[in-house]
mmCIF file of C-alpha atoms and ligand atoms in Angstrom:
data_model
loop_
_atom_site.group_PDB
_atom_site.id
_atom_site.type_symbol
_atom_site.label_atom_id
_atom_site.label_comp_id
_atom_site.label_asym_id
_atom_site.label_seq_id
_atom_site.Cartn_x
_atom_site.Cartn_y
_atom_site.Cartn_z
ATOM 1 C CA UNK K 161 0.007 -0.004 -0.022
ATOM 2 C CA UNK K 162 1.156 3.573 -0.665
ATOM 3 C CA UNK K 163 1.938 5.920 2.152
ATOM 4 C CA UNK K 164 0.901 9.296 0.911
ATOM 5 C CA UNK K 165 2.960 11.216 3.388
ATOM 6 C CA UNK K 166 6.338 10.184 1.871
ATOM 7 C CA UNK K 167 5.219 9.803 -1.780
ATOM 8 C CA UNK K 168 8.180 10.329 -4.091
ATOM 9 C CA UNK K 169 7.829 12.949 -6.702
ATOM 10 C CA UNK K 170 8.792 11.785 -10.228
ATOM 11 C CA UNK K 171 9.504 13.848 -13.312
ATOM 12 C CA UNK K 172 9.429 11.907 -16.570
ATOM 13 C CA UNK K 173 11.484 12.949 -19.635
ATOM 14 C CA UNK K 174 9.987 11.600 -22.835
ATOM 15 C CA UNK K 175 10.412 11.928 -26.596
ATOM 16 C CA UNK K 176 7.762 9.658 -28.153
ATOM 17 C CA UNK K 177 4.751 7.432 -27.507
ATOM 18 C CA UNK K 178 5.073 7.323 -23.775
ATOM 19 C CA UNK K 179 3.995 3.735 -23.317
ATOM 20 C CA UNK K 180 6.576 3.348 -20.498
ATOM 21 C CA UNK K 181 5.202 6.451 -18.867
ATOM 22 C CA UNK K 182 1.688 4.942 -19.115
ATOM 23 C CA UNK K 183 2.882 1.617 -17.586
ATOM 24 C CA UNK K 184 4.239 3.561 -14.586
ATOM 25 C CA UNK K 185 1.098 5.732 -14.110
ATOM 26 C CA UNK K 186 -1.045 2.596 -14.261
ATOM 27 C CA UNK K 187 0.950 1.033 -11.419
ATOM 28 C CA UNK K 188 0.701 4.265 -9.510
ATOM 29 C CA UNK K 189 -3.102 4.216 -10.011
ATOM 30 C CA UNK K 190 -3.162 0.635 -8.795
ATOM 31 C CA UNK K 191 -1.484 1.688 -5.560
ATOM 32 C CA UNK K 192 1.753 -0.252 -6.180
ATOM 33 C CA UNK K 193 4.069 2.695 -6.439
ATOM 34 C CA UNK K 194 4.511 5.096 -3.577
ATOM 35 C CA UNK K 195 5.040 8.031 -5.920
ATOM 36 C CA UNK K 196 3.428 10.408 -8.323
ATOM 37 C CA UNK K 197 4.418 11.858 -11.724
ATOM 38 C CA UNK K 198 4.459 15.553 -11.007
ATOM 39 C CA UNK K 199 5.641 16.755 -14.445
ATOM 40 C CA UNK K 200 6.404 15.419 -17.917
ATOM 41 C CA UNK K 201 9.030 17.113 -20.090
ATOM 42 C CA UNK K 202 9.301 16.253 -23.763
ATOM 43 C CA UNK K 203 12.140 16.823 -26.227
ATOM 44 C CA UNK K 204 9.511 16.786 -28.961
ATOM 45 C CA UNK K 205 6.379 18.942 -29.148
ATOM 46 C CA UNK K 206 4.601 16.160 -31.150
ATOM 47 C CA UNK K 207 5.207 13.389 -28.686
ATOM 48 C CA UNK K 208 2.054 11.392 -27.817
ATOM 49 C CA UNK K 209 3.458 11.159 -24.326
ATOM 50 C CA UNK K 210 2.513 14.846 -23.910
ATOM 51 C CA UNK K 211 -1.132 14.020 -24.704
ATOM 52 C CA UNK K 212 -1.034 11.183 -22.194
ATOM 53 C CA UNK K 213 0.336 13.575 -19.532
ATOM 54 C CA UNK K 214 -2.234 16.334 -20.348
ATOM 55 C CA UNK K 215 -5.129 13.827 -20.267
ATOM 56 C CA UNK K 216 -4.104 12.983 -16.703
ATOM 57 C CA UNK K 217 -3.709 16.601 -15.665
ATOM 58 C CA UNK K 218 0.080 16.267 -15.301
ATOM 59 C CA UNK K 219 1.911 19.555 -16.061
ATOM 60 C CA UNK K 220 3.575 19.004 -19.455
ATOM 61 C CA UNK K 221 6.501 20.912 -20.867
ATOM 62 C CA UNK K 222 8.489 20.905 -24.121
ATOM 63 C CA UNK K 223 12.227 21.459 -23.992
ATOM 64 C CA UNK K 224 13.344 20.855 -27.611
ATOM 65 C CA UNK K 225 17.097 20.976 -28.298
ATOM 66 C CA UNK K 226 16.608 23.331 -31.269
ATOM 67 C CA UNK K 227 15.266 26.018 -28.966
ATOM 68 C CA UNK K 228 18.531 26.169 -26.940
ATOM 69 C CA UNK K 229 22.103 27.024 -27.684
ATOM 70 C CA UNK K 230 23.434 23.740 -26.360
ATOM 71 C CA UNK K 231 22.515 20.699 -24.238
ATOM 72 C CA UNK K 232 23.481 22.499 -21.047
ATOM 73 C CA UNK K 233 21.273 25.439 -21.727
ATOM 74 C CA UNK K 234 18.348 23.052 -22.323
ATOM 75 C CA UNK K 235 19.209 21.149 -19.181
ATOM 76 C CA UNK K 236 19.268 24.353 -17.097
ATOM 77 C CA UNK K 237 15.617 24.806 -18.103
ATOM 78 C CA UNK K 238 14.865 21.149 -17.378
ATOM 79 C CA UNK K 239 16.544 21.496 -13.961
ATOM 80 C CA UNK K 240 14.459 24.610 -13.246
ATOM 81 C CA UNK K 241 11.247 22.659 -13.928
ATOM 82 C CA UNK K 242 12.466 19.624 -11.970
ATOM 83 C CA UNK K 243 13.314 21.777 -8.921
ATOM 84 C CA UNK K 244 10.040 23.739 -9.235
ATOM 85 C CA UNK K 245 8.262 20.397 -8.811
ATOM 86 C CA UNK K 246 10.625 19.204 -6.008
ATOM 87 C CA UNK K 247 11.382 15.976 -7.899
ATOM 88 C CA UNK K 248 12.990 13.053 -6.052
ATOM 89 C CA UNK K 249 13.753 11.146 -9.294
ATOM 90 C CA UNK K 250 14.004 11.924 -12.969
ATOM 91 C CA UNK K 251 12.756 9.061 -15.161
ATOM 92 C CA UNK K 252 13.983 8.826 -18.730
ATOM 93 C CA UNK K 253 10.960 7.020 -20.278
ATOM 94 C CA UNK K 254 11.822 6.882 -23.944
ATOM 95 C CA UNK K 255 13.845 10.104 -23.833
ATOM 96 C CA UNK K 256 16.204 10.506 -26.762
ATOM 97 C CA UNK K 257 18.132 13.598 -25.688
ATOM 98 C CA UNK K 258 21.643 13.447 -24.267
ATOM 99 C CA UNK K 259 21.741 14.484 -20.593
ATOM 100 C CA UNK K 260 24.550 16.992 -19.926
ATOM 101 C CA UNK K 261 26.930 16.553 -16.990
ATOM 102 C CA UNK K 262 25.323 19.735 -15.592
ATOM 103 C CA UNK K 263 22.042 17.893 -14.969
ATOM 104 C CA UNK K 264 23.696 14.638 -13.885
ATOM 105 C CA UNK K 265 25.808 16.419 -11.231
ATOM 106 C CA UNK K 266 22.643 18.159 -9.896
ATOM 107 C CA UNK K 267 20.786 14.825 -9.459
ATOM 108 C CA UNK K 268 23.446 12.175 -8.802
ATOM 109 C CA UNK K 269 21.978 8.613 -8.777
ATOM 110 C CA UNK K 270 18.549 10.185 -9.113
ATOM 111 C CA UNK K 271 18.220 9.885 -12.972
ATOM 112 C CA UNK K 272 17.125 6.512 -14.240
ATOM 113 C CA UNK K 273 16.850 5.374 -17.859
ATOM 114 C CA UNK K 274 15.318 2.359 -19.652
ATOM 115 C CA UNK K 275 17.195 1.049 -22.637
ATOM 116 C CA UNK K 276 15.723 -1.594 -24.957
ATOM 117 C CA UNK K 277 18.744 -3.977 -25.034
ATOM 118 C CA UNK K 278 20.927 -5.995 -22.688
ATOM 119 C CA UNK K 279 23.587 -3.371 -21.940
ATOM 120 C CA UNK K 280 26.510 -3.095 -22.378
ATOM 121 C CA UNK K 281 25.582 -4.634 -25.693
ATOM 122 C CA UNK K 282 23.753 -2.337 -28.227
ATOM 123 C CA UNK K 283 24.158 0.861 -26.217
ATOM 124 C CA UNK K 284 25.770 4.180 -26.919
ATOM 125 C CA UNK K 285 25.578 6.700 -29.738
ATOM 126 C CA UNK K 286 23.048 5.810 -32.390
ATOM 127 C CA UNK K 287 21.484 3.030 -30.390
ATOM 128 C CA UNK K 288 17.969 4.180 -29.638
ATOM 129 C CA UNK K 289 14.452 3.076 -30.396
ATOM 130 C CA UNK K 290 13.994 0.833 -33.401
ATOM 131 C CA UNK K 291 17.719 1.141 -34.338
ATOM 132 C CA UNK K 292 18.597 -1.014 -31.326
ATOM 133 C CA UNK K 293 16.388 -3.829 -32.450
ATOM 134 C CA UNK K 294 17.581 -3.521 -36.132
ATOM 135 C CA UNK K 295 21.151 -4.024 -34.812
ATOM 136 C CA UNK K 296 20.239 -6.942 -32.585
ATOM 137 C CA UNK K 297 18.549 -8.747 -35.511
ATOM 138 C CA UNK K 298 21.427 -7.927 -37.907
ATOM 139 C CA UNK K 299 23.893 -9.315 -35.430
ATOM 140 C CA UNK K 300 21.933 -12.602 -35.147
ATOM 141 C CA UNK K 301 21.609 -12.332 -31.404
ATOM 142 C CA UNK K 302 19.790 -15.185 -29.703
ATOM 143 C CA UNK K 303 18.632 -13.060 -26.775
ATOM 144 C CA UNK K 304 17.700 -9.438 -26.198
ATOM 145 C CA UNK K 305 15.844 -7.580 -23.520
ATOM 146 C CA UNK K 306 15.856 -4.299 -21.566
ATOM 147 C CA UNK K 307 18.038 -2.663 -19.018
ATOM 148 C CA UNK K 308 17.167 -0.071 -16.317
ATOM 149 C CA UNK K 309 20.192 1.898 -15.204
ATOM 150 C CA UNK K 310 21.266 5.065 -13.427
ATOM 151 C CA UNK K 311 22.426 7.729 -15.834
ATOM 152 C CA UNK K 312 26.042 8.858 -15.795
ATOM 153 C CA UNK K 313 27.997 11.139 -18.124
ATOM 154 C CA UNK K 314 28.357 8.408 -20.810
ATOM 155 C CA UNK K 315 25.598 7.206 -23.104
ATOM 156 C CA UNK K 316 23.976 4.056 -21.658
ATOM 157 C CA UNK K 317 27.050 3.389 -19.446
ATOM 158 C CA UNK K 318 25.628 4.094 -15.947
ATOM 159 C CA UNK K 319 25.289 1.591 -13.145
ATOM 160 C CA UNK K 320 22.845 -1.181 -14.045
ATOM 161 C CA UNK K 321 19.878 -1.587 -11.704
ATOM 162 C CA UNK K 322 17.974 -4.408 -13.435
ATOM 163 C CA UNK K 323 17.926 -6.389 -16.653
ATOM 164 C CA UNK K 324 15.574 -8.913 -18.108
ATOM 165 C CA UNK K 325 15.886 -10.898 -21.288
ATOM 166 C CA UNK K 326 13.819 -12.930 -23.818
ATOM 167 C CA UNK K 327 14.662 -15.126 -26.796
ATOM 168 C CA UNK K 328 14.878 -13.578 -30.155
ATOM 169 C CA UNK K 329 12.605 -15.621 -32.477
ATOM 170 C CA UNK K 330 13.590 -16.707 -35.977
ATOM 171 C CA UNK K 331 10.611 -14.855 -37.405
ATOM 172 C CA UNK K 332 11.300 -11.647 -35.438
ATOM 173 C CA UNK K 333 11.548 -8.365 -37.317
ATOM 174 C CA UNK K 334 12.955 -5.252 -35.580
ATOM 175 C CA UNK K 335 9.355 -4.106 -35.131
ATOM 176 C CA UNK K 336 8.040 -7.363 -33.608
ATOM 177 C CA UNK K 337 11.081 -7.586 -31.307
ATOM 178 C CA UNK K 338 10.556 -4.011 -30.217
ATOM 179 C CA UNK K 339 6.900 -4.667 -29.369
ATOM 180 C CA UNK K 340 7.645 -7.922 -27.533
ATOM 181 C CA UNK K 341 10.325 -6.242 -25.458
ATOM 182 C CA UNK K 342 8.058 -3.278 -24.715
ATOM 183 C CA UNK K 343 5.095 -5.332 -23.527
ATOM 184 C CA UNK K 344 6.833 -8.367 -21.970
ATOM 185 C CA UNK K 345 9.704 -6.569 -20.330
ATOM 186 C CA UNK K 346 9.857 -2.812 -20.333
ATOM 187 C CA UNK K 347 6.296 -2.179 -19.168
ATOM 188 C CA UNK K 348 6.909 -4.468 -16.161
ATOM 189 C CA UNK K 349 10.575 -3.933 -15.357
ATOM 190 C CA UNK K 350 10.617 -0.088 -15.307
ATOM 191 C CA UNK K 351 7.576 0.173 -12.999
ATOM 192 C CA UNK K 352 9.128 -2.487 -10.738
ATOM 193 C CA UNK K 353 12.313 -0.470 -10.432
ATOM 194 C CA UNK K 354 10.349 2.730 -9.852
ATOM 195 C CA UNK K 355 8.340 0.964 -7.130
ATOM 196 C CA UNK K 356 11.607 -0.103 -5.402
ATOM 197 C CA UNK K 357 13.139 3.372 -5.733
ATOM 198 C CA UNK K 358 9.974 4.932 -4.237
ATOM 199 C CA UNK K 359 10.209 2.570 -1.297
ATOM 200 C CA UNK K 360 13.850 3.413 -0.685
ATOM 201 C CA UNK K 361 14.831 -0.189 -1.526
ATOM 202 C CA UNK K 362 17.711 0.722 -3.898
ATOM 203 C CA UNK K 363 20.817 2.663 -3.006
ATOM 204 C CA UNK K 364 24.349 3.097 -4.359
ATOM 205 C CA UNK K 365 27.374 2.327 -2.163
ATOM 206 C CA UNK K 366 30.970 2.332 -3.271
ATOM 207 C CA UNK K 367 29.889 2.431 -6.906
ATOM 208 C CA UNK K 368 27.627 -0.606 -6.553
ATOM 209 C CA UNK K 369 23.833 -0.841 -6.606
ATOM 210 C CA UNK K 370 22.535 -2.330 -3.346
ATOM 211 C CA UNK K 371 19.082 -3.740 -2.952
ATOM 212 C CA UNK K 372 17.369 -3.710 0.444
ATOM 213 C CA UNK K 373 16.541 -7.378 0.353
ATOM 214 C CA UNK K 374 19.812 -8.479 -1.207
ATOM 215 C CA UNK K 375 18.631 -8.709 -4.836
ATOM 216 C CA UNK K 376 16.026 -7.447 -7.274
ATOM 217 C CA UNK K 377 13.005 -9.629 -7.773
HETATM 218 C C1 GAR J 132 11.384 2.320 -25.435
HETATM 219 O O1 GAR J 132 11.608 1.083 -26.110
HETATM 220 C C2 GAR J 132 12.645 2.709 -24.696
HETATM 221 O O2 GAR J 132 13.354 1.654 -24.157
HETATM 222 C C3 GAR J 132 13.452 3.353 -25.820
HETATM 223 O O3 GAR J 132 12.527 4.076 -26.593
HETATM 224 C C4 GAR J 132 11.235 3.439 -26.483
HETATM 225 C C5 GAR J 132 10.168 4.471 -25.969
HETATM 226 O O4 GAR J 132 8.884 3.974 -26.018
HETATM 227 N N1 GAR J 132 14.502 4.206 -25.285
HETATM 228 C C6 GAR J 132 15.630 4.339 -25.900
HETATM 229 O O5 GAR J 132 15.927 3.833 -26.964
HETATM 230 C C7 GAR J 132 16.713 5.187 -25.116
HETATM 231 N N2 GAR J 132 18.007 4.922 -25.604
HETATM 232 P P1 GAR J 132 7.747 4.770 -25.200
HETATM 233 O O6 GAR J 132 7.842 6.220 -25.576
HETATM 234 O O7 GAR J 132 6.482 4.098 -25.762
HETATM 235 O O8 GAR J 132 7.951 4.509 -23.714
#
């Protein structure tokens, strides 16, 4: 059960459909997650994730890279919004921007990303969205999956919190693999990690992720 008094405040950064955001808000509605999404910030004014946020009455903002001189200038505005809403965690839920060191330093181990592959494989520059699944199929991988990790100054290099895998099927296309990973893994794994974070069950000590009960179920 949730305890309203210490509900964690979550700000989601998005760029696209926002199905991961929806999976998290569903689990919040169901009472599983002791938190609330207090703002959604999109890198893309057309993102459907913004519609999802507005339909729920969540304050929604657009911080598009093209409107700022550089990543840091954009992230100064993101940080302003995040602080205005007293966020405890920043969730990258399908966010395709590069987070500048400026923002990472302001929220150490408080920014969490979901990546649609088994990092460290298929991560880094150019590996986002459908391109990840194209590369996995092209490489003939037998397994793929998703990874939730803390964000550091590299791209997809931060400390891994949780990973789950599935078998790549002979008949898989990048699109079918993407959909299977989204529905079978991402939409479960990300809310589970957010639940644990909101219950103070995950911390970082000496550069290692520590779970309250010894491991992540
Ligand atoms: C998800 O598959 C997420 O893992 C991926 O974008 C998709 C967003 O879907 N993120 C990345 O590729 C980040 N490198 P959604 O907007 O429906 O949640």
